[in-house]
Amino acid sequence: MHQLVAEFLGTALMIVFGVGVHCCEVLNTSKYQGSGHLFAITTWGFGITISLFIFGEVCINPAMVLAQAILGNITWAQVIPLSIAEVLGGIFGSIVVYIAYADQFKASVTIDRVKIRNIFSTNPNVRNLPRNFFVEFIDTFIFITAILAISGVKTPGVVPIAVGLLVWAIGMGMGGPTGFAMNLARDMGPRIAHAILPIPGGKADNDWQYGIIVPGIAPFLGAAAAALFARGFLGL
């Protein structure tokens, strides 16, 4: 139960930083509207670092949960409960951000509804599902492989900082095509929140097809490949 709560809260905190920075960057009357992608990606990286410092050895990503099961570090029976806790954390974190930015949402009814949806969930600027799938697969493969390697460093404090820098680097290098979700909970939790929240001015279609196929399925395959690579080639 402690691990489930930690995964829920750790994912929620990550989303508070991540969805929060997109609200900050997009919405009218926000102090930092228009700050740009560097502002957003850096906040995602720092936010994940802080979450890992607070909650310790959490996955905050169903893809990492799957990788840990493949490597034998957790039981297969834990995969679904931990993943559900993470998705619920993503929903909760998004609701917290929505309440915090409620006045900004009210002031932003003239902003394109797709831009509002994209505050919560990822989407491609060029919709090409096979290529979008490939990008999320590769991003997640790099992400999970690097975290597994980084986790071998036993110096206190190094792992959370290094993972934050890893997120920053992947976002800057490979975030352009799809927004580098690499995480079902990061995308589906906020996507569900967008569907249920009473956002002023209406909503764009939630694009469940993209959400399920690209940030939903591709990270699991990328994580499975990363776990097999880490075990077979890196000897982890």
PDB file of C-alpha atoms in Angstrom:
ATOM      1  CA  MET A   1       0.000   0.000   0.000  1.00  0.00           C
ATOM      2  CA  HIS A   2       2.857   2.391   0.780  1.00  0.00           C
ATOM      3  CA  GLN A   3       4.312   1.794  -2.674  1.00  0.00           C
ATOM      4  CA  LEU A   4       0.940   2.352  -4.332  1.00  0.00           C
ATOM      5  CA  VAL A   5       0.481   5.651  -2.485  1.00  0.00           C
ATOM      6  CA  ALA A   6       4.050   6.688  -3.334  1.00  0.00           C
ATOM      7  CA  GLU A   7       3.454   5.979  -7.032  1.00  0.00           C
ATOM      8  CA  PHE A   8       0.167   7.903  -6.914  1.00  0.00           C
ATOM      9  CA  LEU A   9       1.659  10.937  -5.172  1.00  0.00           C
ATOM     10  CA  GLY A  10       4.930  10.860  -7.110  1.00  0.00           C
ATOM     11  CA  THR A  11       3.097  10.840 -10.442  1.00  0.00           C
ATOM     12  CA  ALA A  12       0.697  13.527  -9.251  1.00  0.00           C
ATOM     13  CA  LEU A  13       3.582  15.797  -8.259  1.00  0.00           C
ATOM     14  CA  MET A  14       5.302  15.234 -11.606  1.00  0.00           C
ATOM     15  CA  ILE A  15       2.079  16.264 -13.347  1.00  0.00           C
ATOM     16  CA  VAL A  16       1.640  19.318 -11.126  1.00  0.00           C
ATOM     17  CA  PHE A  17       4.988  20.552 -12.423  1.00  0.00           C
ATOM     18  CA  GLY A  18       4.492  19.366 -16.017  1.00  0.00           C
ATOM     19  CA  VAL A  19       0.879  20.270 -16.756  1.00  0.00           C
ATOM     20  CA  GLY A  20       1.354  23.328 -14.559  1.00  0.00           C
ATOM     21  CA  VAL A  21       4.180  24.667 -16.695  1.00  0.00           C
ATOM     22  CA  HIS A  22       2.077  24.250 -19.842  1.00  0.00           C
ATOM     23  CA  CYS A  23      -0.756  26.200 -18.193  1.00  0.00           C
ATOM     24  CA  CYS A  24       1.801  28.813 -17.241  1.00  0.00           C
ATOM     25  CA  GLU A  25       3.129  29.021 -20.782  1.00  0.00           C
ATOM     26  CA  VAL A  26      -0.175  28.897 -22.743  1.00  0.00           C
ATOM     27  CA  LEU A  27      -2.987  30.523 -20.765  1.00  0.00           C
ATOM     28  CA  ASN A  28      -3.980  34.171 -20.789  1.00  0.00           C
ATOM     29  CA  THR A  29      -3.230  36.229 -17.644  1.00  0.00           C
ATOM     30  CA  SER A  30      -0.473  33.811 -16.631  1.00  0.00           C
ATOM     31  CA  LYS A  31       2.629  35.670 -15.506  1.00  0.00           C
ATOM     32  CA  TYR A  32       4.863  33.639 -17.820  1.00  0.00           C
ATOM     33  CA  GLN A  33       2.698  33.202 -20.905  1.00  0.00           C
ATOM     34  CA  GLY A  34       4.752  32.597 -24.037  1.00  0.00           C
ATOM     35  CA  SER A  35       7.906  31.503 -22.201  1.00  0.00           C
ATOM     36  CA  GLY A  36       8.643  28.790 -24.753  1.00  0.00           C
ATOM     37  CA  HIS A  37       9.660  25.159 -24.986  1.00  0.00           C
ATOM     38  CA  LEU A  38      12.945  25.504 -23.081  1.00  0.00           C
ATOM     39  CA  PHE A  39      11.015  26.839 -20.085  1.00  0.00           C
ATOM     40  CA  ALA A  40       8.578  23.918 -20.291  1.00  0.00           C
ATOM     41  CA  ILE A  41      11.081  21.105 -20.850  1.00  0.00           C
ATOM     42  CA  THR A  42      13.341  22.335 -18.053  1.00  0.00           C
ATOM     43  CA  THR A  43      10.415  22.384 -15.635  1.00  0.00           C
ATOM     44  CA  TRP A  44       9.475  18.824 -16.593  1.00  0.00           C
ATOM     45  CA  GLY A  45      13.041  17.697 -15.877  1.00  0.00           C
ATOM     46  CA  PHE A  46      13.318  19.526 -12.552  1.00  0.00           C
ATOM     47  CA  GLY A  47       9.836  18.380 -11.546  1.00  0.00           C
ATOM     48  CA  ILE A  48      10.711  14.716 -12.046  1.00  0.00           C
ATOM     49  CA  THR A  49      13.916  15.237 -10.058  1.00  0.00           C
ATOM     50  CA  ILE A  50      11.979  16.691  -7.128  1.00  0.00           C
ATOM     51  CA  SER A  51       9.426  13.886  -7.247  1.00  0.00           C
ATOM     52  CA  LEU A  52      12.195  11.283  -7.125  1.00  0.00           C
ATOM     53  CA  PHE A  53      13.911  13.058  -4.229  1.00  0.00           C
ATOM     54  CA  ILE A  54      10.697  13.072  -2.189  1.00  0.00           C
ATOM     55  CA  PHE A  55       9.300   9.633  -2.962  1.00  0.00           C
ATOM     56  CA  GLY A  56      12.509   7.665  -3.503  1.00  0.00           C
ATOM     57  CA  GLU A  57      12.522   4.503  -5.588  1.00  0.00           C
ATOM     58  CA  VAL A  58       9.290   5.044  -7.487  1.00  0.00           C
ATOM     59  CA  CYS A  59       8.658   4.308 -11.139  1.00  0.00           C
ATOM     60  CA  ILE A  60       6.026   7.042 -11.803  1.00  0.00           C
ATOM     61  CA  ASN A  61       5.733   5.436 -15.242  1.00  0.00           C
ATOM     62  CA  PRO A  62       3.933   2.192 -16.198  1.00  0.00           C
ATOM     63  CA  ALA A  63       6.631   1.554 -18.811  1.00  0.00           C
ATOM     64  CA  MET A  64       9.260   1.489 -16.063  1.00  0.00           C
ATOM     65  CA  VAL A  65       6.991  -0.784 -14.007  1.00  0.00           C
ATOM     66  CA  LEU A  66       6.968  -3.240 -16.931  1.00  0.00           C
ATOM     67  CA  ALA A  67      10.750  -3.000 -17.304  1.00  0.00           C
ATOM     68  CA  GLN A  68      11.243  -3.746 -13.609  1.00  0.00           C
ATOM     69  CA  ALA A  69       8.986  -6.792 -13.879  1.00  0.00           C
ATOM     70  CA  ILE A  70      10.922  -8.098 -16.888  1.00  0.00           C
ATOM     71  CA  LEU A  71      14.160  -7.662 -14.947  1.00  0.00           C
ATOM     72  CA  GLY A  72      12.680  -9.502 -11.965  1.00  0.00           C
ATOM     73  CA  ASN A  73      12.879  -6.549  -9.574  1.00  0.00           C
ATOM     74  CA  ILE A  74       9.129  -6.622  -8.895  1.00  0.00           C
ATOM     75  CA  THR A  75       6.510  -9.334  -9.313  1.00  0.00           C
ATOM     76  CA  TRP A  76       4.215  -9.461 -12.321  1.00  0.00           C
ATOM     77  CA  ALA A  77       1.256  -9.190  -9.931  1.00  0.00           C
ATOM     78  CA  GLN A  78       2.377  -5.661  -9.079  1.00  0.00           C
ATOM     79  CA  VAL A  79       2.380  -4.353 -12.648  1.00  0.00           C
ATOM     80  CA  ILE A  80      -1.312  -3.533 -13.039  1.00  0.00           C
ATOM     81  CA  PRO A  81      -1.926  -2.084  -9.527  1.00  0.00           C
ATOM     82  CA  LEU A  82       1.150   0.153  -9.720  1.00  0.00           C
ATOM     83  CA  SER A  83       0.260   1.302 -13.235  1.00  0.00           C
ATOM     84  CA  ILE A  84      -3.312   2.123 -12.208  1.00  0.00           C
ATOM     85  CA  ALA A  85      -2.032   4.095  -9.206  1.00  0.00           C
ATOM     86  CA  GLU A  86       0.201   6.110 -11.539  1.00  0.00           C
ATOM     87  CA  VAL A  87      -2.609   6.887 -13.990  1.00  0.00           C
ATOM     88  CA  LEU A  88      -4.852   7.952 -11.107  1.00  0.00           C
ATOM     89  CA  GLY A  89      -2.013  10.147  -9.865  1.00  0.00           C
ATOM     90  CA  GLY A  90      -1.869  11.740 -13.313  1.00  0.00           C
ATOM     91  CA  ILE A  91      -5.586  12.516 -13.137  1.00  0.00           C
ATOM     92  CA  PHE A  92      -5.320  13.924  -9.612  1.00  0.00           C
ATOM     93  CA  GLY A  93      -2.307  16.082 -10.412  1.00  0.00           C
ATOM     94  CA  SER A  94      -4.110  17.523 -13.425  1.00  0.00           C
ATOM     95  CA  ILE A  95      -7.155  18.388 -11.337  1.00  0.00           C
ATOM     96  CA  VAL A  96      -4.932  20.165  -8.813  1.00  0.00           C
ATOM     97  CA  VAL A  97      -3.390  22.233 -11.612  1.00  0.00           C
ATOM     98  CA  TYR A  98      -6.803  23.023 -13.092  1.00  0.00           C
ATOM     99  CA  ILE A  99      -8.016  24.386  -9.756  1.00  0.00           C
ATOM    100  CA  ALA A 100      -4.840  26.457  -9.370  1.00  0.00           C
ATOM    101  CA  TYR A 101      -5.215  27.946 -12.869  1.00  0.00           C
ATOM    102  CA  ALA A 102      -9.024  28.228 -12.896  1.00  0.00           C
ATOM    103  CA  ASP A 103      -8.941  32.015 -13.382  1.00  0.00           C
ATOM    104  CA  GLN A 104      -6.487  31.642 -16.271  1.00  0.00           C
ATOM    105  CA  PHE A 105      -8.702  29.019 -17.933  1.00  0.00           C
ATOM    106  CA  LYS A 106     -11.662  31.412 -17.655  1.00  0.00           C
ATOM    107  CA  ALA A 107      -9.576  34.140 -19.298  1.00  0.00           C
ATOM    108  CA  SER A 108      -8.529  31.830 -22.147  1.00  0.00           C
ATOM    109  CA  VAL A 109     -11.820  30.959 -23.853  1.00  0.00           C
ATOM    110  CA  THR A 110     -10.499  32.574 -27.060  1.00  0.00           C
ATOM    111  CA  ILE A 111      -7.453  30.281 -27.237  1.00  0.00           C
ATOM    112  CA  ASP A 112      -7.669  27.423 -29.741  1.00  0.00           C
ATOM    113  CA  ARG A 113      -9.227  24.381 -28.076  1.00  0.00           C
ATOM    114  CA  VAL A 114      -6.531  22.036 -29.370  1.00  0.00           C
ATOM    115  CA  LYS A 115      -3.898  24.167 -27.622  1.00  0.00           C
ATOM    116  CA  ILE A 116      -5.917  23.876 -24.422  1.00  0.00           C
ATOM    117  CA  ARG A 117      -6.135  20.096 -24.807  1.00  0.00           C
ATOM    118  CA  ASN A 118      -2.403  19.940 -25.424  1.00  0.00           C
ATOM    119  CA  ILE A 119      -1.775  21.536 -22.041  1.00  0.00           C
ATOM    120  CA  PHE A 120      -2.857  18.190 -20.628  1.00  0.00           C
ATOM    121  CA  SER A 121      -1.789  15.573 -23.176  1.00  0.00           C
ATOM    122  CA  THR A 122       0.720  15.164 -25.967  1.00  0.00           C
ATOM    123  CA  ASN A 123       0.096  15.282 -29.698  1.00  0.00           C
ATOM    124  CA  PRO A 124       2.185  15.346 -32.879  1.00  0.00           C
ATOM    125  CA  ASN A 125       2.552  18.481 -34.962  1.00  0.00           C
ATOM    126  CA  VAL A 126       2.639  16.135 -37.982  1.00  0.00           C
ATOM    127  CA  ARG A 127       0.174  13.281 -37.544  1.00  0.00           C
ATOM    128  CA  ASN A 128       1.765  10.154 -38.964  1.00  0.00           C
ATOM    129  CA  LEU A 129       0.881   7.329 -36.591  1.00  0.00           C
ATOM    130  CA  PRO A 130       3.578   4.827 -37.668  1.00  0.00           C
ATOM    131  CA  ARG A 131       6.308   7.463 -37.401  1.00  0.00           C
ATOM    132  CA  ASN A 132       4.827   8.930 -34.212  1.00  0.00           C
ATOM    133  CA  PHE A 133       4.795   5.404 -32.768  1.00  0.00           C
ATOM    134  CA  PHE A 134       8.431   4.898 -33.770  1.00  0.00           C
ATOM    135  CA  VAL A 135       9.469   8.171 -32.093  1.00  0.00           C
ATOM    136  CA  GLU A 136       7.788   7.270 -28.792  1.00  0.00           C
ATOM    137  CA  PHE A 137       9.278   3.766 -28.962  1.00  0.00           C
ATOM    138  CA  ILE A 138      12.813   5.112 -29.485  1.00  0.00           C
ATOM    139  CA  ASP A 139      12.401   7.874 -26.893  1.00  0.00           C
ATOM    140  CA  THR A 140      11.229   5.366 -24.299  1.00  0.00           C
ATOM    141  CA  PHE A 141      13.939   2.854 -25.181  1.00  0.00           C
ATOM    142  CA  ILE A 142      16.612   5.512 -24.609  1.00  0.00           C
ATOM    143  CA  PHE A 143      14.847   6.794 -21.481  1.00  0.00           C
ATOM    144  CA  ILE A 144      14.444   3.437 -19.732  1.00  0.00           C
ATOM    145  CA  THR A 145      17.881   2.135 -20.776  1.00  0.00           C
ATOM    146  CA  ALA A 146      19.545   5.269 -19.443  1.00  0.00           C
ATOM    147  CA  ILE A 147      17.636   5.171 -16.144  1.00  0.00           C
ATOM    148  CA  LEU A 148      18.570   1.520 -15.615  1.00  0.00           C
ATOM    149  CA  ALA A 149      22.215   2.418 -16.199  1.00  0.00           C
ATOM    150  CA  ILE A 150      22.036   5.537 -14.023  1.00  0.00           C
ATOM    151  CA  SER A 151      20.438   3.547 -11.199  1.00  0.00           C
ATOM    152  CA  GLY A 152      23.696   1.664 -10.788  1.00  0.00           C
ATOM    153  CA  VAL A 153      25.278   4.826  -9.377  1.00  0.00           C
ATOM    154  CA  LYS A 154      25.103   4.587  -5.588  1.00  0.00           C
ATOM    155  CA  THR A 155      26.236   8.125  -4.732  1.00  0.00           C
ATOM    156  CA  PRO A 156      23.335   9.762  -2.820  1.00  0.00           C
ATOM    157  CA  GLY A 157      21.396  12.317  -4.825  1.00  0.00           C
ATOM    158  CA  VAL A 158      22.939  11.499  -8.183  1.00  0.00           C
ATOM    159  CA  VAL A 159      20.091   9.407  -9.596  1.00  0.00           C
ATOM    160  CA  PRO A 160      17.242  11.965  -9.269  1.00  0.00           C
ATOM    161  CA  ILE A 161      19.397  14.759 -10.703  1.00  0.00           C
ATOM    162  CA  ALA A 162      20.667  12.568 -13.550  1.00  0.00           C
ATOM    163  CA  VAL A 163      17.145  11.424 -14.446  1.00  0.00           C
ATOM    164  CA  GLY A 164      16.009  15.049 -14.560  1.00  0.00           C
ATOM    165  CA  LEU A 165      18.875  15.904 -16.896  1.00  0.00           C
ATOM    166  CA  LEU A 166      17.999  12.851 -18.990  1.00  0.00           C
ATOM    167  CA  VAL A 167      14.414  14.080 -19.389  1.00  0.00           C
ATOM    168  CA  TRP A 168      15.733  17.513 -20.337  1.00  0.00           C
ATOM    169  CA  ALA A 169      18.104  16.046 -22.951  1.00  0.00           C
ATOM    170  CA  ILE A 170      15.490  13.768 -24.539  1.00  0.00           C
ATOM    171  CA  GLY A 171      12.997  16.609 -24.620  1.00  0.00           C
ATOM    172  CA  MET A 172      15.452  18.935 -26.305  1.00  0.00           C
ATOM    173  CA  GLY A 173      16.727  16.344 -28.767  1.00  0.00           C
ATOM    174  CA  MET A 174      13.698  14.177 -29.536  1.00  0.00           C
ATOM    175  CA  GLY A 175      10.704  16.057 -28.173  1.00  0.00           C
ATOM    176  CA  GLY A 176       9.812  17.857 -31.385  1.00  0.00           C
ATOM    177  CA  PRO A 177       7.810  15.185 -33.246  1.00  0.00           C
ATOM    178  CA  THR A 178       5.464  13.966 -30.465  1.00  0.00           C
ATOM    179  CA  GLY A 179       6.162  15.853 -27.240  1.00  0.00           C
ATOM    180  CA  PHE A 180       8.085  12.866 -25.742  1.00  0.00           C
ATOM    181  CA  ALA A 181       5.411  11.376 -23.464  1.00  0.00           C
ATOM    182  CA  MET A 182       7.292   8.071 -22.850  1.00  0.00           C
ATOM    183  CA  ASN A 183       4.749   7.367 -20.138  1.00  0.00           C
ATOM    184  CA  LEU A 184       1.128   6.189 -20.226  1.00  0.00           C
ATOM    185  CA  ALA A 185       0.395   7.852 -16.873  1.00  0.00           C
ATOM    186  CA  ARG A 186       1.880  11.172 -17.992  1.00  0.00           C
ATOM    187  CA  ASP A 187      -0.377  11.266 -21.076  1.00  0.00           C
ATOM    188  CA  MET A 188      -3.490   9.230 -20.263  1.00  0.00           C
ATOM    189  CA  GLY A 189      -4.004  10.583 -16.747  1.00  0.00           C
ATOM    190  CA  PRO A 190      -4.121  14.235 -17.887  1.00  0.00           C
ATOM    191  CA  ARG A 191      -6.026  13.224 -21.044  1.00  0.00           C
ATOM    192  CA  ILE A 192      -8.753  11.684 -18.874  1.00  0.00           C
ATOM    193  CA  ALA A 193      -8.720  14.774 -16.659  1.00  0.00           C
ATOM    194  CA  HIS A 194      -9.228  16.963 -19.730  1.00  0.00           C
ATOM    195  CA  ALA A 195     -12.237  14.834 -20.663  1.00  0.00           C
ATOM    196  CA  ILE A 196     -13.941  15.190 -17.273  1.00  0.00           C
ATOM    197  CA  LEU A 197     -13.027  18.743 -16.232  1.00  0.00           C
ATOM    198  CA  PRO A 198     -15.479  21.609 -16.913  1.00  0.00           C
ATOM    199  CA  ILE A 199     -13.085  23.688 -18.998  1.00  0.00           C
ATOM    200  CA  PRO A 200     -14.553  27.093 -19.903  1.00  0.00           C
ATOM    201  CA  GLY A 201     -15.080  27.662 -23.617  1.00  0.00           C
ATOM    202  CA  GLY A 202     -15.522  23.990 -24.508  1.00  0.00           C
ATOM    203  CA  LYS A 203     -13.046  21.306 -25.481  1.00  0.00           C
ATOM    204  CA  ALA A 204     -11.412  19.810 -28.539  1.00  0.00           C
ATOM    205  CA  ASP A 205     -11.856  16.120 -29.264  1.00  0.00           C
ATOM    206  CA  ASN A 206      -9.749  14.092 -26.843  1.00  0.00           C
ATOM    207  CA  ASP A 207      -8.143  12.039 -29.666  1.00  0.00           C
ATOM    208  CA  TRP A 208      -8.279   8.722 -27.834  1.00  0.00           C
ATOM    209  CA  GLN A 209      -6.956   6.893 -30.904  1.00  0.00           C
ATOM    210  CA  TYR A 210      -3.649   8.729 -30.737  1.00  0.00           C
ATOM    211  CA  GLY A 211      -3.515   8.571 -26.940  1.00  0.00           C
ATOM    212  CA  ILE A 212      -3.936   4.806 -26.853  1.00  0.00           C
ATOM    213  CA  ILE A 213      -1.680   3.909 -29.788  1.00  0.00           C
ATOM    214  CA  VAL A 214       1.268   6.301 -29.478  1.00  0.00           C
ATOM    215  CA  PRO A 215       1.848   7.444 -25.861  1.00  0.00           C
ATOM    216  CA  GLY A 216      -0.149   4.424 -24.657  1.00  0.00           C
ATOM    217  CA  ILE A 217       1.293   1.332 -26.352  1.00  0.00           C
ATOM    218  CA  ALA A 218       4.649   2.487 -27.767  1.00  0.00           C
ATOM    219  CA  PRO A 219       6.279   3.214 -24.359  1.00  0.00           C
ATOM    220  CA  PHE A 220       5.542  -0.317 -23.163  1.00  0.00           C
ATOM    221  CA  LEU A 221       7.271  -1.828 -26.191  1.00  0.00           C
ATOM    222  CA  GLY A 222      10.178   0.597 -25.835  1.00  0.00           C
ATOM    223  CA  ALA A 223      10.523  -0.288 -22.155  1.00  0.00           C
ATOM    224  CA  ALA A 224      10.408  -4.036 -22.851  1.00  0.00           C
ATOM    225  CA  ALA A 225      13.153  -3.660 -25.465  1.00  0.00           C
ATOM    226  CA  ALA A 226      15.186  -1.530 -23.042  1.00  0.00           C
ATOM    227  CA  ALA A 227      14.890  -4.111 -20.261  1.00  0.00           C
ATOM    228  CA  LEU A 228      15.996  -6.918 -22.574  1.00  0.00           C
ATOM    229  CA  PHE A 229      18.882  -4.803 -23.865  1.00  0.00           C
ATOM    230  CA  ALA A 230      19.931  -3.854 -20.337  1.00  0.00           C
ATOM    231  CA  ARG A 231      19.912  -7.471 -19.228  1.00  0.00           C
ATOM    232  CA  GLY A 232      21.452  -8.987 -22.336  1.00  0.00           C
ATOM    233  CA  PHE A 233      24.000  -6.341 -23.344  1.00  0.00           C
ATOM    234  CA  LEU A 234      24.641  -4.210 -20.263  1.00  0.00           C
ATOM    235  CA  GLY A 235      24.450  -7.123 -17.864  1.00  0.00           C
ATOM    236  CA  LEU A 236      22.010  -5.431 -15.499  1.00  0.00           C
TER     237      LEU A 236
END
